[in-house]
mmCIF file of C-alpha atoms in Angstrom:
data_model
loop_
_atom_site.group_PDB
_atom_site.id
_atom_site.type_symbol
_atom_site.label_atom_id
_atom_site.label_comp_id
_atom_site.label_asym_id
_atom_site.label_seq_id
_atom_site.Cartn_x
_atom_site.Cartn_y
_atom_site.Cartn_z
ATOM 1 C CA MET A 1 -37.004 -51.390 -70.312
ATOM 2 C CA THR A 2 -39.594 -48.905 -69.101
ATOM 3 C CA GLU A 3 -42.223 -51.563 -68.634
ATOM 4 C CA SER A 4 -39.868 -53.779 -66.641
ATOM 5 C CA THR A 5 -38.977 -50.874 -64.388
ATOM 6 C CA ALA A 6 -42.619 -50.046 -63.848
ATOM 7 C CA MET A 7 -43.394 -53.669 -63.088
ATOM 8 C CA ALA A 8 -40.513 -53.805 -60.617
ATOM 9 C CA SER A 9 -41.755 -50.713 -58.866
ATOM 10 C CA ASN A 10 -45.260 -52.155 -58.737
ATOM 11 C CA ASP A 11 -43.895 -55.386 -57.319
ATOM 12 C CA ASP A 12 -41.975 -53.420 -54.693
ATOM 13 C CA ASP A 13 -45.066 -51.493 -53.710
ATOM 14 C CA GLU A 14 -47.305 -54.548 -53.695
ATOM 15 C CA PRO A 15 -46.346 -55.767 -50.184
ATOM 16 C CA LEU A 16 -47.202 -52.342 -48.823
ATOM 17 C CA LEU A 17 -50.587 -52.356 -50.576
ATOM 18 C CA ASN A 18 -51.380 -55.890 -49.504
ATOM 19 C CA THR A 19 -50.431 -55.312 -45.882
ATOM 20 C CA ILE A 20 -53.247 -56.261 -43.562
ATOM 21 C CA VAL A 21 -54.094 -53.377 -41.274
ATOM 22 C CA ASP A 22 -56.020 -53.851 -38.092
ATOM 23 C CA ASN A 23 -58.669 -51.150 -38.348
ATOM 24 C CA SER A 24 -59.670 -51.666 -34.759
ATOM 25 C CA THR A 25 -56.399 -50.224 -33.462
ATOM 26 C CA THR A 26 -55.064 -47.987 -36.253
ATOM 27 C CA SER A 27 -58.210 -46.750 -37.952
ATOM 28 C CA ASN A 28 -57.479 -43.169 -36.950
ATOM 29 C CA ARG A 29 -53.686 -43.285 -37.427
ATOM 30 C CA ARG A 30 -51.828 -42.693 -40.662
ATOM 31 C CA CYS A 31 -48.366 -43.903 -41.512
ATOM 32 C CA PRO A 32 -45.976 -40.940 -41.150
ATOM 33 C CA THR A 33 -43.768 -42.258 -43.954
ATOM 34 C CA CYS A 34 -46.189 -43.052 -46.786
ATOM 35 C CA GLN A 35 -49.121 -40.960 -45.510
ATOM 36 C CA GLY A 36 -51.467 -43.908 -46.106
ATOM 37 C CA THR A 37 -50.653 -44.306 -49.802
ATOM 38 C CA GLY A 38 -48.744 -47.529 -49.314
ATOM 39 C CA SER A 39 -45.627 -46.249 -51.093
ATOM 40 C CA VAL A 40 -42.828 -43.843 -50.356
ATOM 41 C CA SER A 41 -42.899 -41.007 -52.832
ATOM 42 C CA THR A 42 -39.804 -39.252 -54.063
ATOM 43 C CA SER A 43 -39.064 -36.104 -52.019
ATOM 44 C CA PRO A 44 -36.635 -33.272 -52.803
ATOM 45 C CA GLY A 45 -34.731 -33.878 -49.549
ATOM 46 C CA LEU A 46 -33.308 -36.911 -47.801
ATOM 47 C CA VAL A 47 -35.394 -38.835 -45.330
ATOM 48 C CA ALA A 48 -33.572 -40.338 -42.326
ATOM 49 C CA LEU A 49 -35.068 -42.645 -39.757
ATOM 50 C CA ILE A 50 -33.321 -42.145 -36.387
ATOM 51 C CA PRO A 51 -34.113 -44.391 -33.421
ATOM 52 C CA VAL A 52 -35.509 -42.710 -30.362
ATOM 53 C CA ASP A 53 -32.664 -43.972 -28.156
ATOM 54 C CA ASP A 54 -29.979 -42.597 -30.495
ATOM 55 C CA VAL A 55 -27.196 -40.631 -28.747
ATOM 56 C CA ARG A 56 -27.673 -37.685 -31.069
ATOM 57 C CA LEU A 57 -31.186 -37.144 -29.742
ATOM 58 C CA LYS A 58 -30.090 -36.887 -26.122
ATOM 59 C CA ARG A 59 -29.710 -33.539 -24.339
ATOM 60 C CA ARG A 60 -26.275 -32.010 -24.580
ATOM 61 C CA HIS A 61 -26.321 -30.272 -21.147
ATOM 62 C CA THR A 62 -24.655 -27.257 -22.747
ATOM 63 C CA PHE A 63 -25.588 -24.878 -19.938
ATOM 64 C CA LEU A 64 -24.149 -27.233 -17.329
ATOM 65 C CA TRP A 65 -20.827 -27.491 -19.181
ATOM 66 C CA ILE A 66 -20.650 -23.699 -19.500
ATOM 67 C CA VAL A 67 -21.224 -23.277 -15.759
ATOM 68 C CA LEU A 68 -18.591 -25.898 -14.907
ATOM 69 C CA THR A 69 -16.076 -24.292 -17.282
ATOM 70 C CA ILE A 70 -16.577 -20.857 -15.717
ATOM 71 C CA PHE A 71 -16.276 -22.347 -12.219
ATOM 72 C CA PHE A 72 -13.006 -24.172 -12.897
ATOM 73 C CA CYS A 73 -11.495 -21.194 -14.749
ATOM 74 C CA THR A 74 -12.354 -18.936 -11.810
ATOM 75 C CA LEU A 75 -10.885 -21.456 -9.371
ATOM 76 C CA ILE A 76 -7.621 -21.668 -11.330
ATOM 77 C CA ALA A 77 -7.405 -17.866 -11.608
ATOM 78 C CA LEU A 78 -7.905 -17.457 -7.850
ATOM 79 C CA ALA A 79 -5.232 -20.072 -7.150
ATOM 80 C CA VAL A 80 -2.737 -18.290 -9.420
ATOM 81 C CA ILE A 81 -3.494 -14.892 -7.866
ATOM 82 C CA ALA A 82 -3.193 -16.307 -4.346
ATOM 83 C CA THR A 83 0.165 -17.854 -5.258
ATOM 84 C CA ILE A 84 1.844 -14.779 -6.747
ATOM 85 C CA LEU A 85 0.211 -12.233 -4.432
ATOM 86 C CA PRO A 86 2.894 -10.473 -2.309
ATOM 87 C CA ARG A 87 2.954 -11.510 1.331
ATOM 88 C CA SER A 88 4.837 -10.251 4.344
ATOM 89 C CA VAL A 89 8.513 -10.836 5.085
ATOM 90 C CA HIS A 90 9.506 -11.241 8.742
ATOM 91 C CA LEU A 91 12.765 -9.961 10.179
ATOM 92 C CA SER A 92 13.815 -11.334 13.567
ATOM 93 C CA ILE A 93 16.929 -10.946 15.713
ATOM 94 C CA LYS A 94 18.973 -14.028 16.644
ATOM 95 C CA ASN A 95 21.626 -12.403 18.815
ATOM 96 C CA PRO A 96 22.534 -13.895 22.199
ATOM 97 C CA ILE A 97 21.369 -12.096 25.315
ATOM 98 C CA VAL A 98 24.733 -10.366 25.637
ATOM 99 C CA ILE A 99 26.991 -9.789 22.621
ATOM 100 C CA ASP A 100 30.726 -9.757 23.156
ATOM 101 C CA ALA A 101 32.746 -7.230 21.200
ATOM 102 C CA THR A 102 35.163 -8.611 18.636
ATOM 103 C CA ASP A 103 38.924 -8.254 18.629
ATOM 104 C CA ASP A 104 38.608 -5.642 15.891
ATOM 105 C CA SER A 105 37.581 -3.096 18.507
ATOM 106 C CA VAL A 106 40.278 -0.446 18.998
ATOM 107 C CA ARG A 107 40.681 2.400 21.462
ATOM 108 C CA ASN A 108 43.052 5.095 22.628
ATOM 109 C CA SER A 109 42.936 8.007 25.017
ATOM 110 C CA THR A 110 40.397 9.999 22.990
ATOM 111 C CA ASP A 111 38.480 7.644 20.676
ATOM 112 C CA TYR A 112 36.910 4.211 20.830
ATOM 113 C CA ARG A 113 35.614 2.029 18.003
ATOM 114 C CA LEU A 114 33.346 -0.803 19.140
ATOM 115 C CA THR A 115 32.811 -3.717 16.761
ATOM 116 C CA PHE A 116 30.317 -6.565 17.189
ATOM 117 C CA ILE A 117 28.361 -9.029 15.038
ATOM 118 C CA HIS A 118 24.621 -8.493 14.583
ATOM 119 C CA GLN A 119 22.680 -11.626 13.554
ATOM 120 C CA SER A 120 19.291 -11.477 11.843
ATOM 121 C CA ASN A 121 16.848 -14.044 10.478
ATOM 122 C CA ILE A 122 14.870 -13.301 7.314
ATOM 123 C CA GLN A 123 11.727 -15.379 6.809
ATOM 124 C CA SER A 124 9.446 -15.108 3.787
ATOM 125 C CA ASP A 125 5.749 -16.045 3.678
ATOM 126 C CA ASN A 126 5.635 -15.697 -0.110
ATOM 127 C CA TRP A 127 4.955 -18.645 -2.407
ATOM 128 C CA VAL A 128 7.357 -17.147 -4.947
ATOM 129 C CA PRO A 129 11.001 -16.045 -4.543
ATOM 130 C CA ILE A 130 11.872 -12.519 -3.415
ATOM 131 C CA ARG A 131 15.034 -10.593 -4.261
ATOM 132 C CA LEU A 132 17.053 -9.234 -1.341
ATOM 133 C CA ILE A 133 18.591 -5.781 -1.861
ATOM 134 C CA ASN A 134 20.230 -4.614 1.370
ATOM 135 C CA LEU A 135 20.174 -4.875 5.151
ATOM 136 C CA THR A 136 20.789 -1.760 7.261
ATOM 137 C CA THR A 137 21.309 -1.427 11.013
ATOM 138 C CA LEU A 138 20.856 1.824 12.963
ATOM 139 C CA VAL A 139 22.062 1.977 16.571
ATOM 140 C CA GLU A 140 21.056 4.381 19.341
ATOM 141 C CA HIS A 141 22.587 4.752 22.785
ATOM 142 C CA GLN A 142 20.582 6.748 25.326
ATOM 143 C CA LEU A 143 18.360 8.124 22.531
ATOM 144 C CA VAL A 144 21.417 9.386 20.636
ATOM 145 C CA PRO A 145 22.146 7.862 17.194
ATOM 146 C CA ILE A 146 25.604 6.315 17.032
ATOM 147 C CA GLY A 147 27.298 6.124 13.666
ATOM 148 C CA PRO A 148 28.234 5.050 11.203
ATOM 149 C CA ASN A 149 25.237 2.943 10.104
ATOM 150 C CA ALA A 150 26.093 -0.627 9.174
ATOM 151 C CA GLN A 151 24.848 -1.823 5.799
ATOM 152 C CA LYS A 152 25.057 -5.084 3.897
ATOM 153 C CA ILE A 153 24.356 -4.962 0.159
ATOM 154 C CA TYR A 154 23.286 -8.218 -1.470
ATOM 155 C CA SER A 155 24.215 -9.196 -4.993
ATOM 156 C CA HIS A 156 21.713 -8.714 -7.807
ATOM 157 C CA GLN A 157 21.054 -12.459 -7.987
ATOM 158 C CA MET A 158 20.429 -12.920 -4.248
ATOM 159 C CA TYR A 159 16.979 -14.520 -3.989
ATOM 160 C CA LEU A 160 15.175 -16.024 -1.023
ATOM 161 C CA ARG A 161 13.331 -19.207 -1.975
ATOM 162 C CA PRO A 162 9.549 -19.548 -1.407
ATOM 163 C CA LEU A 163 8.653 -19.943 2.271
ATOM 164 C CA GLY A 164 12.373 -19.882 3.004
ATOM 165 C CA THR A 165 14.504 -18.609 5.867
ATOM 166 C CA ILE A 166 18.021 -17.216 5.718
ATOM 167 C CA GLN A 167 20.394 -15.977 8.410
ATOM 168 C CA SER A 168 22.372 -12.821 7.767
ATOM 169 C CA ASN A 169 25.334 -11.583 9.834
ATOM 170 C CA LEU A 170 26.171 -7.897 9.819
ATOM 171 C CA THR A 171 29.312 -6.343 11.286
ATOM 172 C CA VAL A 172 28.455 -3.196 13.242
ATOM 173 C CA GLN A 173 31.145 -0.602 14.015
ATOM 174 C CA LEU A 174 30.357 2.239 16.426
ATOM 175 C CA ASP A 175 32.624 5.240 17.033
ATOM 176 C CA PHE A 176 32.669 7.024 20.412
ATOM 177 C CA ASN A 177 34.680 10.047 21.454
ATOM 178 C CA GLU A 178 36.046 10.808 24.878
ATOM 179 C CA ASN A 179 33.053 12.963 25.824
ATOM 180 C CA SER A 180 30.507 10.168 25.399
ATOM 181 C CA MET A 181 29.214 8.112 28.301
ATOM 182 C CA ALA A 182 29.937 4.899 26.415
ATOM 183 C CA TYR A 183 33.630 5.804 26.190
ATOM 184 C CA ARG A 184 33.838 6.502 29.920
ATOM 185 C CA ALA A 185 31.978 3.286 30.798
ATOM 186 C CA CYS A 186 34.234 1.146 28.628
ATOM 187 C CA GLN A 187 37.492 2.830 29.595
ATOM 188 C CA GLY A 188 38.254 0.640 32.606
ATOM 189 C CA ILE A 189 39.532 -2.891 32.770
ATOM 190 C CA PHE A 190 36.281 -4.326 34.141
ATOM 191 C CA ARG A 191 33.766 -5.839 31.761
ATOM 192 C CA GLN A 192 30.992 -3.351 31.199
ATOM 193 C CA MET A 193 27.778 -3.649 29.195
ATOM 194 C CA LEU A 194 26.143 -1.045 27.003
ATOM 195 C CA LEU A 195 22.446 -1.137 26.186
ATOM 196 C CA PHE A 196 21.782 -0.277 22.545
ATOM 197 C CA LYS A 197 18.578 0.222 20.630
ATOM 198 C CA VAL A 198 19.125 -1.619 17.359
ATOM 199 C CA GLN A 199 16.818 -0.987 14.406
ATOM 200 C CA THR A 200 17.286 -3.349 11.467
ATOM 201 C CA ILE A 201 15.761 -2.503 8.068
ATOM 202 C CA LEU A 202 15.519 -4.998 5.205
ATOM 203 C CA THR A 203 14.920 -3.790 1.650
ATOM 204 C CA TYR A 204 13.661 -6.327 -0.891
ATOM 205 C CA ALA A 205 11.768 -6.539 -4.188
ATOM 206 C CA ASP A 206 8.643 -8.626 -4.728
ATOM 207 C CA PHE A 207 8.268 -11.112 -7.567
ATOM 208 C CA LEU A 208 5.083 -9.843 -9.210
ATOM 209 C CA LEU A 209 5.942 -6.245 -10.133
ATOM 210 C CA GLY A 210 9.468 -5.878 -8.752
ATOM 211 C CA ARG A 211 8.297 -3.205 -6.303
ATOM 212 C CA ILE A 212 10.757 -2.128 -3.632
ATOM 213 C CA GLN A 213 9.459 -2.857 -0.133
ATOM 214 C CA THR A 214 10.922 -2.658 3.360
ATOM 215 C CA THR A 215 10.423 -4.403 6.673
ATOM 216 C CA ASN A 216 12.057 -3.535 9.979
ATOM 217 C CA ASN A 217 12.674 -4.849 13.459
ATOM 218 C CA VAL A 218 13.543 -2.959 16.646
ATOM 219 C CA SER A 219 15.332 -4.672 19.523
ATOM 220 C CA TYR A 220 17.352 -3.757 22.603
ATOM 221 C CA GLN A 221 20.746 -5.390 22.895
ATOM 222 C CA TYR A 222 23.454 -5.593 25.560
ATOM 223 C CA VAL A 223 27.029 -5.451 24.256
ATOM 224 C CA LEU A 224 30.184 -6.104 26.304
ATOM 225 C CA CYS A 225 32.624 -3.332 25.497
ATOM 226 C CA ASN A 226 35.775 -4.025 27.557
ATOM 227 C CA ARG A 227 37.580 -5.664 24.715
ATOM 228 C CA GLY A 228 39.877 -4.449 22.017
ATOM 229 C CA GLU A 229 43.407 -3.257 21.513
ATOM 230 C CA TRP A 230 44.808 0.037 22.754
ATOM 231 C CA LYS A 231 46.492 1.946 19.945
ATOM 232 C CA PRO A 232 48.207 5.280 19.615
ATOM 233 C CA HIS A 233 45.988 8.278 19.124
ATOM 234 C CA GLU A 234 47.245 8.953 15.611
ATOM 235 C CA THR A 235 46.592 5.413 14.369
ATOM 236 C CA VAL A 236 42.976 5.277 15.511
ATOM 237 C CA LEU A 237 42.273 8.778 14.296
ATOM 238 C CA VAL A 238 43.643 8.047 10.816
ATOM 239 C CA ASN A 239 41.621 4.834 10.536
ATOM 240 C CA MET A 240 38.391 6.528 11.598
ATOM 241 C CA THR A 241 38.911 9.460 9.258
ATOM 242 C CA THR A 242 39.681 7.176 6.322
ATOM 243 C CA SER A 243 36.660 4.950 6.923
ATOM 244 C CA ASN A 244 34.318 7.915 7.336
ATOM 245 C CA SER A 245 35.559 9.546 4.127
ATOM 246 C CA MET A 246 35.069 6.297 2.212
ATOM 247 C CA LYS A 247 31.477 5.968 3.451
ATOM 248 C CA ILE A 248 30.688 9.562 2.532
#
């Protein structure tokens, strides 16, 4: 058995030994596999022959992939930050040039309550919703604040959609006594106009951190005041006192 194995190995090696080598071209070159012995000796490790054009020998471009990954991650992060970053909210007035008082206006010989509708537009430049909290209107006549302040409180789930616009109507009630110029101007039967300075303040919460922020708008508005029902002095006085105590 040993002799047959040895003969087989010699027969296997014989083509390598009998290979004709052109000394003119390879006289100074040695076979990298057999090292010129004509046979492949047993080595402790494995020997693999890989073609030069094998995919595994090509460059991986690792640095390029790392740079591209960092670039796209930075781009996505900037896009997310730009989307959720708080932006401004605009508050504009949509009243007509002259507002007519409503029929809820009441008067008597000593007091006058003027009621009119104040219309505002709320426009958001945010790419995310914002939560509306309240809308407050402060009125001045001849640099004198006229009360009470009108306020509209939104529900807890009142959100303004991204890049959205909403119109909000606020009922404003102003109380004048007999010593005020507004009362004397609106006492007659002719239609008179009062010029008011109206400051509207919107309170809202942003989406990112829920921070409370405000925006305001100041406008000058004409209001027709010769409208409303004449009532006895006691009736108007009781209504004004009750409403003021409830607001306090």
